[in-house]
């Protein structure tokens, strides 16, 4: 019943939790700032001054990559 639903919900949240980071980007040619929040990828660390690209899906979700 209710206990199973709560435990299931807690287990589902734990499975989908990830460390996140907010990356603020100064867009070239426009001086516009863009902030993107995404899961931390240890294989792709970001540092201040890195050149990056912003990939945006048709649905409007964005992610940052080198």
PDB file of N, H, CA, C and O in Angstrom:
ATOM      1  N   UNK A   1       0.797  -1.178   0.000  1.00  0.00           N
ATOM      2  CA  UNK A   1       0.000   0.000   0.000  1.00  0.00           C
ATOM      3  C   UNK A   1       0.843   1.247   0.000  1.00  0.00           C
ATOM      4  O   UNK A   1       1.726   1.433  -0.838  1.00  0.00           O
ATOM      5  N   UNK A   2       0.546   2.107   0.973  1.00  0.00           N
ATOM      6  H   UNK A   2      -0.171   1.956   1.653  1.00  0.00           H
ATOM      7  CA  UNK A   2       1.168   3.420   1.040  1.00  0.00           C
ATOM      8  C   UNK A   2       2.667   3.322   1.322  1.00  0.00           C
ATOM      9  O   UNK A   2       3.454   4.052   0.720  1.00  0.00           O
ATOM     10  N   UNK A   3       3.070   2.435   2.227  1.00  0.00           N
ATOM     11  H   UNK A   3       2.431   1.842   2.716  1.00  0.00           H
ATOM     12  CA  UNK A   3       4.491   2.292   2.557  1.00  0.00           C
ATOM     13  C   UNK A   3       5.293   1.880   1.333  1.00  0.00           C
ATOM     14  O   UNK A   3       6.384   2.402   1.107  1.00  0.00           O
ATOM     15  N   UNK A   4       4.774   0.958   0.545  1.00  0.00           N
ATOM     16  H   UNK A   4       3.887   0.533   0.729  1.00  0.00           H
ATOM     17  CA  UNK A   4       5.457   0.518  -0.675  1.00  0.00           C
ATOM     18  C   UNK A   4       5.643   1.658  -1.655  1.00  0.00           C
ATOM     19  O   UNK A   4       6.687   1.752  -2.301  1.00  0.00           O
ATOM     20  N   UNK A   5       4.650   2.525  -1.778  1.00  0.00           N
ATOM     21  H   UNK A   5       3.802   2.449  -1.254  1.00  0.00           H
ATOM     22  CA  UNK A   5       4.735   3.653  -2.700  1.00  0.00           C
ATOM     23  C   UNK A   5       5.802   4.635  -2.246  1.00  0.00           C
ATOM     24  O   UNK A   5       6.561   5.151  -3.067  1.00  0.00           O
ATOM     25  N   UNK A   6       5.867   4.900  -0.943  1.00  0.00           N
ATOM     26  H   UNK A   6       5.251   4.481  -0.276  1.00  0.00           H
ATOM     27  CA  UNK A   6       6.862   5.834  -0.422  1.00  0.00           C
ATOM     28  C   UNK A   6       8.262   5.264  -0.600  1.00  0.00           C
ATOM     29  O   UNK A   6       9.165   5.976  -1.040  1.00  0.00           O
ATOM     30  N   UNK A   7       8.455   4.011  -0.271  1.00  0.00           N
ATOM     31  H   UNK A   7       7.721   3.432   0.086  1.00  0.00           H
ATOM     32  CA  UNK A   7       9.765   3.378  -0.434  1.00  0.00           C
ATOM     33  C   UNK A   7      10.146   3.338  -1.908  1.00  0.00           C
ATOM     34  O   UNK A   7      11.295   3.609  -2.259  1.00  0.00           O
ATOM     35  N   UNK A   8       9.195   3.003  -2.772  1.00  0.00           N
ATOM     36  H   UNK A   8       8.262   2.783  -2.487  1.00  0.00           H
ATOM     37  CA  UNK A   8       9.468   2.986  -4.207  1.00  0.00           C
ATOM     38  C   UNK A   8       9.853   4.355  -4.713  1.00  0.00           C
ATOM     39  O   UNK A   8      10.758   4.482  -5.538  1.00  0.00           O
ATOM     40  N   UNK A   9       9.175   5.386  -4.229  1.00  0.00           N
ATOM     41  H   UNK A   9       8.440   5.283  -3.559  1.00  0.00           H
ATOM     42  CA  UNK A   9       9.477   6.746  -4.628  1.00  0.00           C
ATOM     43  C   UNK A   9      10.868   7.153  -4.169  1.00  0.00           C
ATOM     44  O   UNK A   9      11.607   7.798  -4.913  1.00  0.00           O
ATOM     45  N   UNK A  10      11.232   6.772  -2.930  1.00  0.00           N
ATOM     46  H   UNK A  10      10.632   6.247  -2.326  1.00  0.00           H
ATOM     47  CA  UNK A  10      12.558   7.091  -2.407  1.00  0.00           C
ATOM     48  C   UNK A  10      13.635   6.364  -3.201  1.00  0.00           C
ATOM     49  O   UNK A  10      14.681   6.942  -3.495  1.00  0.00           O
ATOM     50  N   UNK A  11      13.394   5.112  -3.548  1.00  0.00           N
ATOM     51  H   UNK A  11      12.544   4.642  -3.309  1.00  0.00           H
ATOM     52  CA  UNK A  11      14.372   4.341  -4.328  1.00  0.00           C
ATOM     53  C   UNK A  11      14.527   4.946  -5.719  1.00  0.00           C
ATOM     54  O   UNK A  11      15.644   5.044  -6.226  1.00  0.00           O
ATOM     55  N   UNK A  12      13.418   5.356  -6.344  1.00  0.00           N
ATOM     56  H   UNK A  12      12.511   5.277  -5.931  1.00  0.00           H
ATOM     57  CA  UNK A  12      13.455   5.956  -7.668  1.00  0.00           C
ATOM     58  C   UNK A  12      14.245   7.262  -7.631  1.00  0.00           C
ATOM     59  O   UNK A  12      15.048   7.521  -8.527  1.00  0.00           O
ATOM     60  N   UNK A  13      14.027   8.090  -6.604  1.00  0.00           N
ATOM     61  H   UNK A  13      13.375   7.880  -5.876  1.00  0.00           H
ATOM     62  CA  UNK A  13      14.751   9.355  -6.484  1.00  0.00           C
ATOM     63  C   UNK A  13      16.241   9.093  -6.344  1.00  0.00           C
ATOM     64  O   UNK A  13      17.046   9.785  -6.969  1.00  0.00           O
ATOM     65  N   UNK A  14      16.626   8.114  -5.541  1.00  0.00           N
ATOM     66  H   UNK A  14      15.973   7.552  -5.034  1.00  0.00           H
ATOM     67  CA  UNK A  14      18.043   7.800  -5.347  1.00  0.00           C
ATOM     68  C   UNK A  14      18.690   7.347  -6.657  1.00  0.00           C
ATOM     69  O   UNK A  14      19.837   7.696  -6.936  1.00  0.00           O
ATOM     70  N   UNK A  15      17.962   6.576  -7.455  1.00  0.00           N
ATOM     71  H   UNK A  15      17.030   6.292  -7.228  1.00  0.00           H
ATOM     72  CA  UNK A  15      18.496   6.104  -8.731  1.00  0.00           C
ATOM     73  C   UNK A  15      18.707   7.250  -9.717  1.00  0.00           C
ATOM     74  O   UNK A  15      19.599   7.188 -10.564  1.00  0.00           O
ATOM     75  N   UNK A  16      17.885   8.298  -9.606  1.00  0.00           N
ATOM     76  H   UNK A  16      17.161   8.348  -8.918  1.00  0.00           H
ATOM     77  CA  UNK A  16      17.944   9.390 -10.568  1.00  0.00           C
ATOM     78  C   UNK A  16      18.692  10.611 -10.049  1.00  0.00           C
ATOM     79  O   UNK A  16      18.837  11.589 -10.783  1.00  0.00           O
ATOM     80  N   UNK A  17      19.173  10.585  -8.806  1.00  0.00           N
ATOM     81  H   UNK A  17      19.055   9.790  -8.210  1.00  0.00           H
ATOM     82  CA  UNK A  17      19.970  11.693  -8.276  1.00  0.00           C
ATOM     83  C   UNK A  17      21.332  11.714  -8.962  1.00  0.00           C
ATOM     84  O   UNK A  17      21.927  10.667  -9.215  1.00  0.00           O
ATOM     85  N   UNK A  18      21.807  12.894  -9.253  1.00  0.00           N
ATOM     86  H   UNK A  18      21.323  13.744  -9.048  1.00  0.00           H
ATOM     87  CA  UNK A  18      23.142  13.038  -9.831  1.00  0.00           C
ATOM     88  C   UNK A  18      23.725  14.351  -9.339  1.00  0.00           C
ATOM     89  O   UNK A  18      22.991  15.300  -9.062  1.00  0.00           O
ATOM     90  N   UNK A  19      25.041  14.404  -9.231  1.00  0.00           N
ATOM     91  H   UNK A  19      25.638  13.633  -9.456  1.00  0.00           H
ATOM     92  CA  UNK A  19      25.685  15.668  -8.896  1.00  0.00           C
ATOM     93  C   UNK A  19      25.543  16.578 -10.101  1.00  0.00           C
ATOM     94  O   UNK A  19      25.763  16.162 -11.238  1.00  0.00           O
ATOM     95  N   UNK A  20      25.172  17.824  -9.842  1.00  0.00           N
ATOM     96  H   UNK A  20      24.993  18.162  -8.918  1.00  0.00           H
ATOM     97  CA  UNK A  20      24.972  18.757 -10.935  1.00  0.00           C
ATOM     98  C   UNK A  20      25.881  19.963 -10.810  1.00  0.00           C
ATOM     99  O   UNK A  20      26.475  20.224  -9.764  1.00  0.00           O
ATOM    100  N   UNK A  21      25.968  20.684 -11.907  1.00  0.00           N
ATOM    101  H   UNK A  21      25.486  20.472 -12.757  1.00  0.00           H
ATOM    102  CA  UNK A  21      26.752  21.913 -11.934  1.00  0.00           C
ATOM    103  C   UNK A  21      26.037  22.921 -12.822  1.00  0.00           C
ATOM    104  O   UNK A  21      25.369  22.551 -13.788  1.00  0.00           O
ATOM    105  N   UNK A  22      26.184  24.189 -12.487  1.00  0.00           N
ATOM    106  H   UNK A  22      26.727  24.489 -11.703  1.00  0.00           H
ATOM    107  CA  UNK A  22      25.652  25.248 -13.344  1.00  0.00           C
ATOM    108  C   UNK A  22      26.834  25.885 -14.053  1.00  0.00           C
ATOM    109  O   UNK A  22      27.793  26.318 -13.414  1.00  0.00           O
ATOM    110  N   UNK A  23      26.760  25.940 -15.355  1.00  0.00           N
ATOM    111  H   UNK A  23      25.981  25.588 -15.874  1.00  0.00           H
ATOM    112  CA  UNK A  23      27.835  26.500 -16.176  1.00  0.00           C
ATOM    113  C   UNK A  23      27.313  27.796 -16.789  1.00  0.00           C
ATOM    114  O   UNK A  23      26.289  27.793 -17.472  1.00  0.00           O
ATOM    115  N   UNK A  24      28.009  28.895 -16.549  1.00  0.00           N
ATOM    116  H   UNK A  24      28.841  28.898 -15.994  1.00  0.00           H
ATOM    117  CA  UNK A  24      27.626  30.189 -17.116  1.00  0.00           C
ATOM    118  C   UNK A  24      28.544  30.474 -18.289  1.00  0.00           C
ATOM    119  O   UNK A  24      29.769  30.422 -18.175  1.00  0.00           O
ATOM    120  N   UNK A  25      27.919  30.778 -19.427  1.00  0.00           N
ATOM    121  H   UNK A  25      26.924  30.820 -19.520  1.00  0.00           H
ATOM    122  CA  UNK A  25      28.662  30.948 -20.678  1.00  0.00           C
ATOM    123  C   UNK A  25      28.434  32.354 -21.217  1.00  0.00           C
ATOM    124  O   UNK A  25      27.302  32.834 -21.259  1.00  0.00           O
ATOM    125  N   UNK A  26      29.510  33.007 -21.624  1.00  0.00           N
ATOM    126  H   UNK A  26      30.430  32.617 -21.590  1.00  0.00           H
ATOM    127  CA  UNK A  26      29.414  34.277 -22.338  1.00  0.00           C
ATOM    128  C   UNK A  26      29.415  33.931 -23.822  1.00  0.00           C
ATOM    129  O   UNK A  26      30.429  33.480 -24.355  1.00  0.00           O
ATOM    130  N   UNK A  27      28.280  34.139 -24.491  1.00  0.00           N
ATOM    131  H   UNK A  27      27.456  34.505 -24.057  1.00  0.00           H
ATOM    132  CA  UNK A  27      28.155  33.759 -25.896  1.00  0.00           C
ATOM    133  C   UNK A  27      28.989  34.682 -26.791  1.00  0.00           C
ATOM    134  O   UNK A  27      28.976  35.905 -26.649  1.00  0.00           O
ATOM    135  N   UNK A  28      29.707  34.051 -27.710  1.00  0.00           N
ATOM    136  H   UNK A  28      29.717  33.058 -27.825  1.00  0.00           H
ATOM    137  CA  UNK A  28      30.523  34.816 -28.652  1.00  0.00           C
ATOM    138  C   UNK A  28      29.625  35.653 -29.549  1.00  0.00           C
ATOM    139  O   UNK A  28      28.518  35.237 -29.893  1.00  0.00           O
ATOM    140  N   UNK A  29      30.096  36.812 -29.918  1.00  0.00           N
ATOM    141  H   UNK A  29      30.994  37.150 -29.638  1.00  0.00           H
ATOM    142  CA  UNK A  29      29.421  37.708 -30.865  1.00  0.00           C
ATOM    143  C   UNK A  29      28.174  38.382 -30.325  1.00  0.00           C
ATOM    144  O   UNK A  29      27.549  39.153 -31.054  1.00  0.00           O
ATOM    145  N   UNK A  30      27.774  38.126 -29.065  1.00  0.00           N
ATOM    146  H   UNK A  30      28.281  37.500 -28.473  1.00  0.00           H
ATOM    147  CA  UNK A  30      26.563  38.789 -28.581  1.00  0.00           C
ATOM    148  C   UNK A  30      26.706  39.351 -27.173  1.00  0.00           C
ATOM    149  O   UNK A  30      25.861  40.135 -26.740  1.00  0.00           O
ATOM    150  N   UNK A  31      27.748  38.971 -26.453  1.00  0.00           N
ATOM    151  H   UNK A  31      28.434  38.334 -26.804  1.00  0.00           H
ATOM    152  CA  UNK A  31      27.949  39.383 -25.064  1.00  0.00           C
ATOM    153  C   UNK A  31      26.752  39.032 -24.176  1.00  0.00           C
ATOM    154  O   UNK A  31      26.506  39.695 -23.168  1.00  0.00           O
ATOM    155  N   UNK A  32      26.018  37.997 -24.551  1.00  0.00           N
ATOM    156  H   UNK A  32      26.218  37.459 -25.370  1.00  0.00           H
ATOM    157  CA  UNK A  32      24.871  37.516 -23.783  1.00  0.00           C
ATOM    158  C   UNK A  32      25.327  36.366 -22.885  1.00  0.00           C
ATOM    159  O   UNK A  32      26.101  35.506 -23.307  1.00  0.00           O
ATOM    160  N   UNK A  33      24.837  36.361 -21.634  1.00  0.00           N
ATOM    161  H   UNK A  33      24.209  37.059 -21.291  1.00  0.00           H
ATOM    162  CA  UNK A  33      25.159  35.275 -20.720  1.00  0.00           C
ATOM    163  C   UNK A  33      24.085  34.208 -20.777  1.00  0.00           C
ATOM    164  O   UNK A  33      22.897  34.516 -20.874  1.00  0.00           O
ATOM    165  N   UNK A  34      24.502  32.961 -20.716  1.00  0.00           N
ATOM    166  H   UNK A  34      25.467  32.711 -20.637  1.00  0.00           H
ATOM    167  CA  UNK A  34      23.593  31.815 -20.714  1.00  0.00           C
ATOM    168  C   UNK A  34      24.032  30.903 -19.580  1.00  0.00           C
ATOM    169  O   UNK A  34      25.218  30.596 -19.452  1.00  0.00           O
ATOM    170  N   UNK A  35      23.086  30.468 -18.757  1.00  0.00           N
ATOM    171  H   UNK A  35      22.123  30.717 -18.861  1.00  0.00           H
ATOM    172  CA  UNK A  35      23.397  29.530 -17.672  1.00  0.00           C
ATOM    173  C   UNK A  35      22.752  28.197 -17.997  1.00  0.00           C
ATOM    174  O   UNK A  35      21.562  28.137 -18.307  1.00  0.00           O
ATOM    175  N   UNK A  36      23.532  27.127 -17.927  1.00  0.00           N
ATOM    176  H   UNK A  36      24.498  27.176 -17.675  1.00  0.00           H
ATOM    177  CA  UNK A  36      23.042  25.775 -18.201  1.00  0.00           C
ATOM    178  C   UNK A  36      23.366  24.914 -16.983  1.00  0.00           C
ATOM    179  O   UNK A  36      24.504  24.892 -16.515  1.00  0.00           O
ATOM    180  N   UNK A  37      22.363  24.209 -16.477  1.00  0.00           N
ATOM    181  H   UNK A  37      21.438  24.227 -16.858  1.00  0.00           H
ATOM    182  CA  UNK A  37      22.558  23.270 -15.377  1.00  0.00           C
ATOM    183  C   UNK A  37      22.526  21.873 -15.954  1.00  0.00           C
ATOM    184  O   UNK A  37      21.611  21.522 -16.700  1.00  0.00           O
ATOM    185  N   UNK A  38      23.530  21.070 -15.608  1.00  0.00           N
ATOM    186  H   UNK A  38      24.272  21.355 -15.002  1.00  0.00           H
ATOM    187  CA  UNK A  38      23.592  19.706 -16.129  1.00  0.00           C
ATOM    188  C   UNK A  38      24.325  18.818 -15.142  1.00  0.00           C
ATOM    189  O   UNK A  38      24.981  19.299 -14.218  1.00  0.00           O
ATOM    190  N   UNK A  39      24.206  17.518 -15.350  1.00  0.00           N
ATOM    191  H   UNK A  39      23.673  17.126 -16.101  1.00  0.00           H
ATOM    192  CA  UNK A  39      24.899  16.547 -14.510  1.00  0.00           C
ATOM    193  C   UNK A  39      26.404  16.686 -14.705  1.00  0.00           C
ATOM    194  O   UNK A  39      26.872  16.966 -15.809  1.00  0.00           O
ATOM    195  N   UNK A  40      27.148  16.490 -13.639  1.00  0.00           N
ATOM    196  H   UNK A  40      26.768  16.263 -12.742  1.00  0.00           H
ATOM    197  CA  UNK A  40      28.610  16.521 -13.709  1.00  0.00           C
ATOM    198  C   UNK A  40      29.090  15.289 -14.470  1.00  0.00           C
ATOM    199  O   UNK A  40      28.677  14.165 -14.184  1.00  0.00           O
ATOM    200  N   UNK A  41      29.964  15.518 -15.436  1.00  0.00           N
ATOM    201  H   UNK A  41      30.300  16.431 -15.668  1.00  0.00           H
ATOM    202  CA  UNK A  41      30.583  14.426 -16.184  1.00  0.00           C
ATOM    203  C   UNK A  41      32.078  14.473 -15.892  1.00  0.00           C
ATOM    204  O   UNK A  41      32.780  15.360 -16.379  1.00  0.00           O
ATOM    205  N   UNK A  42      32.566  13.523 -15.099  1.00  0.00           N
ATOM    206  H   UNK A  42      31.996  12.803 -14.703  1.00  0.00           H
ATOM    207  CA  UNK A  42      33.967  13.529 -14.680  1.00  0.00           C
ATOM    208  C   UNK A  42      34.924  13.415 -15.868  1.00  0.00           C
ATOM    209  O   UNK A  42      36.094  13.779 -15.754  1.00  0.00           O
ATOM    210  N   UNK A  43      34.439  12.914 -17.008  1.00  0.00           N
ATOM    211  H   UNK A  43      33.488  12.618 -17.101  1.00  0.00           H
ATOM    212  CA  UNK A  43      35.276  12.777 -18.204  1.00  0.00           C
ATOM    213  C   UNK A  43      35.389  14.095 -18.961  1.00  0.00           C
ATOM    214  O   UNK A  43      36.228  14.237 -19.850  1.00  0.00           O
ATOM    215  N   UNK A  44      34.530  15.068 -18.601  1.00  0.00           N
ATOM    216  H   UNK A  44      33.848  14.952 -17.879  1.00  0.00           H
ATOM    217  CA  UNK A  44      34.530  16.347 -19.308  1.00  0.00           C
ATOM    218  C   UNK A  44      34.457  17.495 -18.306  1.00  0.00           C
ATOM    219  O   UNK A  44      33.412  18.130 -18.165  1.00  0.00           O
ATOM    220  N   UNK A  45      35.567  17.766 -17.607  1.00  0.00           N
ATOM    221  H   UNK A  45      36.416  17.251 -17.722  1.00  0.00           H
ATOM    222  CA  UNK A  45      35.562  18.874 -16.649  1.00  0.00           C
ATOM    223  C   UNK A  45      35.615  20.224 -17.376  1.00  0.00           C
ATOM    224  O   UNK A  45      36.153  20.332 -18.477  1.00  0.00           O
ATOM    225  N   UNK A  46      35.052  21.229 -16.743  1.00  0.00           N
ATOM    226  H   UNK A  46      34.615  21.141 -15.848  1.00  0.00           H
ATOM    227  CA  UNK A  46      35.066  22.576 -17.314  1.00  0.00           C
ATOM    228  C   UNK A  46      35.847  23.500 -16.397  1.00  0.00           C
ATOM    229  O   UNK A  46      35.799  23.362 -15.174  1.00  0.00           O
ATOM    230  N   UNK A  47      36.569  24.445 -16.994  1.00  0.00           N
ATOM    231  H   UNK A  47      36.608  24.557 -17.987  1.00  0.00           H
ATOM    232  CA  UNK A  47      37.321  25.441 -16.242  1.00  0.00           C
ATOM    233  C   UNK A  47      37.013  26.820 -16.834  1.00  0.00           C
ATOM    234  O   UNK A  47      36.657  26.945 -18.006  1.00  0.00           O
ATOM    235  N   UNK A  48      37.158  27.844 -15.997  1.00  0.00           N
ATOM    236  H   UNK A  48      37.447  27.742 -15.045  1.00  0.00           H
ATOM    237  CA  UNK A  48      36.928  29.212 -16.444  1.00  0.00           C
ATOM    238  C   UNK A  48      37.795  29.496 -17.666  1.00  0.00           C
ATOM    239  O   UNK A  48      38.992  29.208 -17.669  1.00  0.00           O
ATOM    240  N   UNK A  49      37.182  30.061 -18.702  1.00  0.00           N
ATOM    241  H   UNK A  49      36.210  30.295 -18.700  1.00  0.00           H
ATOM    242  CA  UNK A  49      37.914  30.409 -19.915  1.00  0.00           C
ATOM    243  C   UNK A  49      37.886  29.360 -21.005  1.00  0.00           C
ATOM    244  O   UNK A  49      38.342  29.614 -22.120  1.00  0.00           O
ATOM    245  N   UNK A  50      37.349  28.166 -20.698  1.00  0.00           N
ATOM    246  H   UNK A  50      36.979  27.959 -19.792  1.00  0.00           H
ATOM    247  CA  UNK A  50      37.251  27.114 -21.726  1.00  0.00           C
ATOM    248  C   UNK A  50      36.365  27.569 -22.877  1.00  0.00           C
ATOM    249  O   UNK A  50      35.351  28.233 -22.663  1.00  0.00           O
ATOM    250  N   UNK A  51      36.749  27.212 -24.098  1.00  0.00           N
ATOM    251  H   UNK A  51      37.573  26.672 -24.272  1.00  0.00           H
ATOM    252  CA  UNK A  51      35.854  27.383 -25.241  1.00  0.00           C
ATOM    253  C   UNK A  51      34.907  26.193 -25.240  1.00  0.00           C
ATOM    254  O   UNK A  51      35.344  25.045 -25.162  1.00  0.00           O
ATOM    255  N   UNK A  52      33.616  26.465 -25.327  1.00  0.00           N
ATOM    256  H   UNK A  52      33.261  27.397 -25.391  1.00  0.00           H
ATOM    257  CA  UNK A  52      32.612  25.403 -25.284  1.00  0.00           C
ATOM    258  C   UNK A  52      31.580  25.608 -26.377  1.00  0.00           C
ATOM    259  O   UNK A  52      31.527  26.654 -27.024  1.00  0.00           O
ATOM    260  N   UNK A  53      30.770  24.592 -26.563  1.00  0.00           N
ATOM    261  H   UNK A  53      30.814  23.743 -26.038  1.00  0.00           H
ATOM    262  CA  UNK A  53      29.621  24.723 -27.467  1.00  0.00           C
ATOM    263  C   UNK A  53      28.376  24.379 -26.665  1.00  0.00           C
ATOM    264  O   UNK A  53      28.418  23.554 -25.753  1.00  0.00           O
ATOM    265  N   UNK A  54      27.287  25.011 -27.008  1.00  0.00           N
ATOM    266  H   UNK A  54      27.252  25.682 -27.749  1.00  0.00           H
ATOM    267  CA  UNK A  54      26.004  24.753 -26.367  1.00  0.00           C
ATOM    268  C   UNK A  54      25.154  23.988 -27.365  1.00  0.00           C
ATOM    269  O   UNK A  54      24.896  24.458 -28.474  1.00  0.00           O
ATOM    270  N   UNK A  55      24.724  22.808 -26.957  1.00  0.00           N
ATOM    271  H   UNK A  55      24.933  22.427 -26.056  1.00  0.00           H
ATOM    272  CA  UNK A  55      23.899  21.955 -27.809  1.00  0.00           C
ATOM    273  C   UNK A  55      22.473  22.049 -27.290  1.00  0.00           C
ATOM    274  O   UNK A  55      22.217  21.736 -26.127  1.00  0.00           O
ATOM    275  N   UNK A  56      21.545  22.474 -28.136  1.00  0.00           N
ATOM    276  H   UNK A  56      21.753  22.727 -29.080  1.00  0.00           H
ATOM    277  CA  UNK A  56      20.147  22.644 -27.746  1.00  0.00           C
ATOM    278  C   UNK A  56      19.275  21.732 -28.595  1.00  0.00           C
ATOM    279  O   UNK A  56      19.382  21.720 -29.821  1.00  0.00           O
ATOM    280  N   UNK A  57      18.408  20.964 -27.930  1.00  0.00           N
ATOM    281  H   UNK A  57      18.322  20.974 -26.934  1.00  0.00           H
ATOM    282  CA  UNK A  57      17.502  20.058 -28.636  1.00  0.00           C
ATOM    283  C   UNK A  57      16.304  20.830 -29.176  1.00  0.00           C
ATOM    284  O   UNK A  57      16.087  21.987 -28.816  1.00  0.00           O
ATOM    285  N   UNK A  58      15.541  20.191 -30.028  1.00  0.00           N
ATOM    286  H   UNK A  58      15.718  19.251 -30.320  1.00  0.00           H
ATOM    287  CA  UNK A  58      14.330  20.795 -30.563  1.00  0.00           C
ATOM    288  C   UNK A  58      13.342  21.112 -29.441  1.00  0.00           C
ATOM    289  O   UNK A  58      12.534  22.032 -29.565  1.00  0.00           O
ATOM    290  N   UNK A  59      13.407  20.349 -28.344  1.00  0.00           N
ATOM    291  H   UNK A  59      14.064  19.602 -28.243  1.00  0.00           H
ATOM    292  CA  UNK A  59      12.520  20.571 -27.202  1.00  0.00           C
ATOM    293  C   UNK A  59      12.979  21.695 -26.299  1.00  0.00           C
ATOM    294  O   UNK A  59      12.272  22.046 -25.355  1.00  0.00           O
ATOM    295  N   UNK A  60      14.152  22.278 -26.562  1.00  0.00           N
ATOM    296  H   UNK A  60      14.726  21.993 -27.329  1.00  0.00           H
ATOM    297  CA  UNK A  60      14.639  23.403 -25.799  1.00  0.00           C
ATOM    298  C   UNK A  60      15.613  23.068 -24.681  1.00  0.00           C
ATOM    299  O   UNK A  60      16.088  23.974 -23.997  1.00  0.00           O
ATOM    300  N   UNK A  61      15.927  21.782 -24.473  1.00  0.00           N
ATOM    301  H   UNK A  61      15.541  21.045 -25.028  1.00  0.00           H
ATOM    302  CA  UNK A  61      16.920  21.410 -23.474  1.00  0.00           C
ATOM    303  C   UNK A  61      18.313  21.694 -24.019  1.00  0.00           C
ATOM    304  O   UNK A  61      18.595  21.463 -25.194  1.00  0.00           O
ATOM    305  N   UNK A  62      19.184  22.203 -23.137  1.00  0.00           N
ATOM    306  H   UNK A  62      18.954  22.391 -22.182  1.00  0.00           H
ATOM    307  CA  UNK A  62      20.549  22.517 -23.561  1.00  0.00           C
ATOM    308  C   UNK A  62      21.561  21.785 -22.714  1.00  0.00           C
ATOM    309  O   UNK A  62      21.301  21.457 -21.556  1.00  0.00           O
ATOM    310  N   UNK A  63      22.720  21.530 -23.297  1.00  0.00           N
ATOM    311  H   UNK A  63      22.931  21.796 -24.238  1.00  0.00           H
ATOM    312  CA  UNK A  63      23.853  20.978 -22.566  1.00  0.00           C
ATOM    313  C   UNK A  63      25.118  21.584 -23.133  1.00  0.00           C
ATOM    314  O   UNK A  63      25.148  22.023 -24.283  1.00  0.00           O
ATOM    315  N   UNK A  64      26.162  21.605 -22.321  1.00  0.00           N
ATOM    316  H   UNK A  64      26.137  21.248 -21.387  1.00  0.00           H
ATOM    317  CA  UNK A  64      27.427  22.213 -22.699  1.00  0.00           C
ATOM    318  C   UNK A  64      28.449  21.114 -22.934  1.00  0.00           C
ATOM    319  O   UNK A  64      28.496  20.124 -22.204  1.00  0.00           O
ATOM    320  N   UNK A  65      29.271  21.303 -23.968  1.00  0.00           N
ATOM    321  H   UNK A  65      29.234  22.107 -24.561  1.00  0.00           H
ATOM    322  CA  UNK A  65      30.315  20.336 -24.311  1.00  0.00           C
ATOM    323  C   UNK A  65      31.537  21.096 -24.791  1.00  0.00           C
ATOM    324  O   UNK A  65      31.442  22.268 -25.155  1.00  0.00           O
ATOM    325  N   UNK A  66      32.684  20.432 -24.794  1.00  0.00           N
ATOM    326  H   UNK A  66      32.761  19.480 -24.499  1.00  0.00           H
ATOM    327  CA  UNK A  66      33.913  21.056 -25.328  1.00  0.00           C
ATOM    328  C   UNK A  66      33.929  20.893 -26.828  1.00  0.00           C
ATOM    329  O   UNK A  66      34.867  21.341 -27.488  1.00  0.00           O
TER     330      UNK A  66
END
